[in-house]
Amino acid sequence: MEILTVIALLLLLLVISSGRLMRSYFVRGRHRGMQEAAAEIIRGVNAHFEVAGQLPAEVSKALEKLKSPAGHVSHRRQRDQGHAHLWVFGDALGSACWSKGNRSGKLSMAPREGKIRVELSPDELQQLTWLAHLGFQYMMPNYRGFESHRFSGEEDARDAAKAVERLEVSVPVTQRPVDPIALSNGRLALIDSWWSERKLAVV
């Protein structure tokens, strides 16, 4: 009877040991699978975040944490650590891809060397083209035009003045023949003088 009890205990210990061993192999296999999955992800999307053929520092750091052994902790703790490392790894990948895409976007949108890019609305562009046309005509000594072109009102004049100002302030400081603020103040003074007189006349 005692022999049967000892054998039963030994079998129980064997089953428990086998279960723990299988559990350990399962946890190690899952950890290895995470590492292989991370390596495949990097291999697939590295063109979207690598800089000069090198992994960003945050991605390398997250990958090293993912590859590091969990240490002598419980299986549940190892699983939680693995999930946390995966989250950090995914966040690092996303940030690296966004940073490279943002830099590439800025470079592609930047003007070429020696050029200046000015953002204008369709209304501002229309105002400027019309003003440029009139200015060109009156700069030509052989122009003999008698037609009269005027702003439709104070708001129209102020919109045109703002459009011209956007061009003037876009000129590099070292290449500005005249202070754009002085030019803008001169135009606004003309507007205020003309329409203030009209308003007083109406009153």
mmCIF file of C-alpha atoms in Angstrom:
data_model
loop_
_atom_site.group_PDB
_atom_site.id
_atom_site.type_symbol
_atom_site.label_atom_id
_atom_site.label_comp_id
_atom_site.label_asym_id
_atom_site.label_seq_id
_atom_site.Cartn_x
_atom_site.Cartn_y
_atom_site.Cartn_z
ATOM 1 C CA MET A 1 0.000 0.000 0.000
ATOM 2 C CA GLU A 2 2.798 2.374 0.877
ATOM 3 C CA ILE A 3 4.516 1.539 -2.401
ATOM 4 C CA LEU A 4 1.372 2.430 -4.352
ATOM 5 C CA THR A 5 1.124 5.715 -2.480
ATOM 6 C CA VAL A 6 4.743 6.559 -3.293
ATOM 7 C CA ILE A 7 4.218 5.640 -6.944
ATOM 8 C CA ALA A 8 1.069 7.782 -7.087
ATOM 9 C CA LEU A 9 2.927 10.734 -5.584
ATOM 10 C CA LEU A 10 5.770 10.286 -8.038
ATOM 11 C CA LEU A 11 3.320 10.158 -10.934
ATOM 12 C CA LEU A 12 1.611 13.295 -9.634
ATOM 13 C CA LEU A 13 4.943 15.095 -9.389
ATOM 14 C CA LEU A 14 5.795 13.911 -12.893
ATOM 15 C CA VAL A 15 2.524 15.273 -14.265
ATOM 16 C CA ILE A 16 3.027 18.601 -12.484
ATOM 17 C CA SER A 17 6.622 18.858 -13.703
ATOM 18 C CA SER A 18 5.583 17.972 -17.247
ATOM 19 C CA GLY A 19 2.847 20.604 -17.151
ATOM 20 C CA ARG A 20 5.233 23.277 -15.952
ATOM 21 C CA LEU A 21 7.792 22.248 -18.545
ATOM 22 C CA MET A 22 5.209 22.418 -21.322
ATOM 23 C CA ARG A 23 4.047 25.791 -20.015
ATOM 24 C CA SER A 24 7.615 27.044 -20.018
ATOM 25 C CA TYR A 25 8.135 25.871 -23.608
ATOM 26 C CA PHE A 26 4.878 27.551 -24.607
ATOM 27 C CA VAL A 27 5.876 30.882 -23.029
ATOM 28 C CA ARG A 28 9.340 30.756 -24.589
ATOM 29 C CA GLY A 29 7.830 29.893 -27.960
ATOM 30 C CA ARG A 30 5.413 32.806 -27.732
ATOM 31 C CA HIS A 31 8.270 35.155 -26.846
ATOM 32 C CA ARG A 32 10.264 33.857 -29.789
ATOM 33 C CA GLY A 33 7.226 34.329 -32.010
ATOM 34 C CA MET A 34 6.928 37.967 -30.912
ATOM 35 C CA GLN A 35 10.567 38.537 -31.824
ATOM 36 C CA GLU A 36 10.165 36.948 -35.252
ATOM 37 C CA ALA A 37 6.974 38.916 -35.899
ATOM 38 C CA ALA A 38 8.724 42.169 -34.964
ATOM 39 C CA ALA A 39 11.629 41.327 -37.279
ATOM 40 C CA GLU A 40 9.238 40.612 -40.166
ATOM 41 C CA ILE A 41 7.352 43.856 -39.543
ATOM 42 C CA ILE A 42 10.597 45.828 -39.614
ATOM 43 C CA ARG A 43 11.674 44.050 -42.791
ATOM 44 C CA GLY A 44 8.367 44.915 -44.430
ATOM 45 C CA VAL A 45 8.068 48.586 -43.494
ATOM 46 C CA ASN A 46 11.688 49.644 -42.989
ATOM 47 C CA ALA A 47 11.575 51.799 -46.121
ATOM 48 C CA HIS A 48 8.998 54.000 -44.410
ATOM 49 C CA PHE A 49 11.039 54.903 -41.337
ATOM 50 C CA GLU A 50 14.729 54.097 -41.860
ATOM 51 C CA VAL A 51 17.078 57.067 -42.081
ATOM 52 C CA ALA A 52 20.316 56.522 -44.018
ATOM 53 C CA GLY A 53 19.815 52.765 -43.721
ATOM 54 C CA GLN A 54 19.705 52.896 -39.919
ATOM 55 C CA LEU A 55 16.851 52.173 -37.551
ATOM 56 C CA PRO A 56 15.679 55.144 -35.478
ATOM 57 C CA ALA A 57 16.927 55.086 -31.902
ATOM 58 C CA GLU A 58 13.457 54.622 -30.403
ATOM 59 C CA VAL A 59 12.716 51.641 -32.664
ATOM 60 C CA SER A 60 16.052 50.008 -31.847
ATOM 61 C CA LYS A 61 15.478 50.540 -28.139
ATOM 62 C CA ALA A 62 11.962 49.064 -28.282
ATOM 63 C CA LEU A 63 13.231 46.096 -30.301
ATOM 64 C CA GLU A 64 15.968 45.385 -27.760
ATOM 65 C CA LYS A 65 13.419 45.400 -24.947
ATOM 66 C CA LEU A 66 11.248 42.997 -26.913
ATOM 67 C CA LYS A 67 14.193 40.634 -27.407
ATOM 68 C CA SER A 68 15.388 40.796 -23.808
ATOM 69 C CA PRO A 69 14.515 37.793 -21.594
ATOM 70 C CA ALA A 70 11.755 38.268 -19.067
ATOM 71 C CA GLY A 71 13.825 36.959 -16.156
ATOM 72 C CA HIS A 72 12.643 34.832 -13.257
ATOM 73 C CA VAL A 73 9.027 35.942 -13.093
ATOM 74 C CA SER A 74 5.696 34.178 -13.346
ATOM 75 C CA HIS A 75 4.256 33.174 -16.711
ATOM 76 C CA ARG A 76 1.474 35.711 -16.324
ATOM 77 C CA ARG A 77 4.038 38.414 -15.616
ATOM 78 C CA GLN A 78 6.044 37.377 -18.676
ATOM 79 C CA ARG A 79 2.923 37.599 -20.826
ATOM 80 C CA ASP A 80 2.079 41.072 -19.521
ATOM 81 C CA GLN A 81 5.643 42.246 -20.127
ATOM 82 C CA GLY A 82 5.542 40.874 -23.662
ATOM 83 C CA HIS A 83 2.319 42.733 -24.414
ATOM 84 C CA ALA A 84 3.720 45.959 -22.954
ATOM 85 C CA HIS A 85 6.880 45.637 -25.056
ATOM 86 C CA LEU A 86 4.760 45.064 -28.164
ATOM 87 C CA TRP A 87 2.773 48.224 -27.447
ATOM 88 C CA VAL A 88 5.974 50.242 -27.033
ATOM 89 C CA PHE A 89 7.387 48.703 -30.209
ATOM 90 C CA GLY A 90 4.252 49.554 -32.204
ATOM 91 C CA ASP A 91 4.217 53.109 -30.876
ATOM 92 C CA ALA A 92 7.890 53.566 -31.786
ATOM 93 C CA LEU A 93 7.249 52.270 -35.319
ATOM 94 C CA GLY A 94 4.277 54.582 -35.795
ATOM 95 C CA SER A 95 6.172 57.616 -34.524
ATOM 96 C CA ALA A 96 9.176 56.841 -36.736
ATOM 97 C CA CYS A 97 6.995 56.428 -39.841
ATOM 98 C CA TRP A 98 5.141 59.663 -39.088
ATOM 99 C CA SER A 99 8.385 61.586 -38.522
ATOM 100 C CA LYS A 100 9.917 60.433 -41.796
ATOM 101 C CA GLY A 101 6.695 61.106 -43.690
ATOM 102 C CA ASN A 102 6.442 64.567 -42.150
ATOM 103 C CA ARG A 103 10.028 65.391 -43.125
ATOM 104 C CA SER A 104 9.497 64.092 -46.659
ATOM 105 C CA GLY A 105 6.305 66.118 -46.979
ATOM 106 C CA LYS A 106 8.029 69.311 -45.898
ATOM 107 C CA LEU A 107 10.876 68.715 -48.352
ATOM 108 C CA SER A 108 8.516 68.002 -51.244
ATOM 109 C CA MET A 109 6.428 71.091 -50.481
ATOM 110 C CA ALA A 110 9.380 73.401 -49.909
ATOM 111 C CA PRO A 111 10.252 75.738 -52.802
ATOM 112 C CA ARG A 112 13.357 75.065 -54.820
ATOM 113 C CA GLU A 113 16.569 76.835 -53.898
ATOM 114 C CA GLY A 114 16.438 80.497 -54.789
ATOM 115 C CA LYS A 115 12.637 80.437 -55.116
ATOM 116 C CA ILE A 116 9.909 81.800 -52.824
ATOM 117 C CA ARG A 117 6.484 80.262 -52.401
ATOM 118 C CA VAL A 118 3.560 82.538 -51.569
ATOM 119 C CA GLU A 119 0.109 81.243 -50.648
ATOM 120 C CA LEU A 120 -2.687 83.277 -52.203
ATOM 121 C CA SER A 121 -6.420 82.765 -52.364
ATOM 122 C CA PRO A 122 -8.143 82.907 -55.782
ATOM 123 C CA ASP A 123 -9.541 86.353 -54.930
ATOM 124 C CA GLU A 124 -6.111 87.662 -53.922
ATOM 125 C CA LEU A 125 -4.552 86.264 -57.088
ATOM 126 C CA GLN A 126 -7.226 87.897 -59.218
ATOM 127 C CA GLN A 127 -6.677 91.236 -57.475
ATOM 128 C CA LEU A 128 -2.924 91.043 -58.009
ATOM 129 C CA THR A 129 -3.115 90.080 -61.678
ATOM 130 C CA TRP A 130 -5.454 92.995 -62.377
ATOM 131 C CA LEU A 131 -3.286 95.453 -60.436
ATOM 132 C CA ALA A 132 -0.159 94.155 -62.178
ATOM 133 C CA HIS A 133 -1.804 94.605 -65.574
ATOM 134 C CA LEU A 134 -2.825 98.183 -64.813
ATOM 135 C CA GLY A 135 0.563 98.961 -63.312
ATOM 136 C CA PHE A 136 2.348 97.625 -66.384
ATOM 137 C CA GLN A 137 0.211 99.743 -68.698
ATOM 138 C CA TYR A 138 0.882 102.950 -66.780
ATOM 139 C CA MET A 139 4.605 102.192 -66.634
ATOM 140 C CA MET A 140 4.813 102.131 -70.446
ATOM 141 C CA PRO A 141 5.570 105.578 -71.927
ATOM 142 C CA ASN A 142 3.563 104.833 -75.070
ATOM 143 C CA TYR A 143 0.393 103.911 -73.204
ATOM 144 C CA ARG A 144 -2.449 106.271 -74.085
ATOM 145 C CA GLY A 145 -5.366 104.675 -72.339
ATOM 146 C CA PHE A 146 -8.346 106.753 -71.301
ATOM 147 C CA GLU A 147 -10.414 104.058 -69.623
ATOM 148 C CA SER A 148 -10.949 104.477 -65.912
ATOM 149 C CA HIS A 149 -10.540 101.542 -63.539
ATOM 150 C CA ARG A 150 -11.498 102.032 -59.900
ATOM 151 C CA PHE A 151 -12.167 99.855 -56.889
ATOM 152 C CA SER A 152 -15.807 99.012 -56.354
ATOM 153 C CA GLY A 153 -15.652 100.188 -52.751
ATOM 154 C CA GLU A 154 -13.602 100.472 -49.578
ATOM 155 C CA GLU A 155 -13.718 96.725 -48.884
ATOM 156 C CA ASP A 156 -12.490 95.960 -52.398
ATOM 157 C CA ALA A 157 -9.604 98.402 -51.962
ATOM 158 C CA ARG A 158 -8.603 96.934 -48.597
ATOM 159 C CA ASP A 159 -8.649 93.384 -50.002
ATOM 160 C CA ALA A 160 -6.360 94.468 -52.820
ATOM 161 C CA ALA A 161 -4.047 96.219 -50.354
ATOM 162 C CA LYS A 162 -3.798 93.039 -48.271
ATOM 163 C CA ALA A 163 -2.968 90.977 -51.363
ATOM 164 C CA VAL A 164 -0.170 93.367 -52.332
ATOM 165 C CA GLU A 165 1.124 93.310 -48.761
ATOM 166 C CA ARG A 166 1.355 89.498 -48.831
ATOM 167 C CA LEU A 167 3.667 89.767 -51.823
ATOM 168 C CA GLU A 168 5.787 92.506 -50.289
ATOM 169 C CA VAL A 169 6.415 90.712 -46.991
ATOM 170 C CA SER A 170 7.411 87.555 -48.911
ATOM 171 C CA VAL A 171 10.423 89.328 -50.397
ATOM 172 C CA PRO A 172 13.599 88.531 -48.391
ATOM 173 C CA VAL A 173 14.581 91.334 -46.033
ATOM 174 C CA THR A 174 17.956 91.832 -47.721
ATOM 175 C CA GLN A 175 16.279 92.346 -51.109
ATOM 176 C CA ARG A 176 13.502 94.749 -50.116
ATOM 177 C CA PRO A 177 14.012 98.139 -51.777
ATOM 178 C CA VAL A 178 11.485 99.795 -49.457
ATOM 179 C CA ASP A 179 10.047 98.884 -46.084
ATOM 180 C CA PRO A 180 6.775 97.019 -46.831
ATOM 181 C CA ILE A 181 5.184 98.480 -43.700
ATOM 182 C CA ALA A 182 5.723 102.003 -45.028
ATOM 183 C CA LEU A 183 4.225 101.036 -48.382
ATOM 184 C CA SER A 184 1.253 99.380 -46.704
ATOM 185 C CA ASN A 185 0.647 102.395 -44.467
ATOM 186 C CA GLY A 186 0.714 104.636 -47.536
ATOM 187 C CA ARG A 187 -1.958 102.577 -49.276
ATOM 188 C CA LEU A 188 -4.130 102.429 -46.165
ATOM 189 C CA ALA A 189 -3.796 106.198 -45.752
ATOM 190 C CA LEU A 190 -5.126 106.691 -49.288
ATOM 191 C CA ILE A 191 -8.056 104.388 -48.544
ATOM 192 C CA ASP A 192 -8.886 106.054 -45.233
ATOM 193 C CA SER A 193 -8.580 109.536 -46.709
ATOM 194 C CA TRP A 194 -10.813 108.862 -49.704
ATOM 195 C CA TRP A 195 -13.607 106.936 -48.042
ATOM 196 C CA SER A 196 -13.630 108.990 -44.856
ATOM 197 C CA GLU A 197 -14.329 112.054 -47.004
ATOM 198 C CA ARG A 198 -17.119 110.185 -48.793
ATOM 199 C CA LYS A 199 -18.648 109.181 -45.450
ATOM 200 C CA LEU A 200 -18.522 112.759 -44.166
ATOM 201 C CA ALA A 201 -20.125 114.012 -47.360
ATOM 202 C CA VAL A 202 -22.984 111.560 -46.953
ATOM 203 C CA VAL A 203 -23.549 112.637 -43.348
#
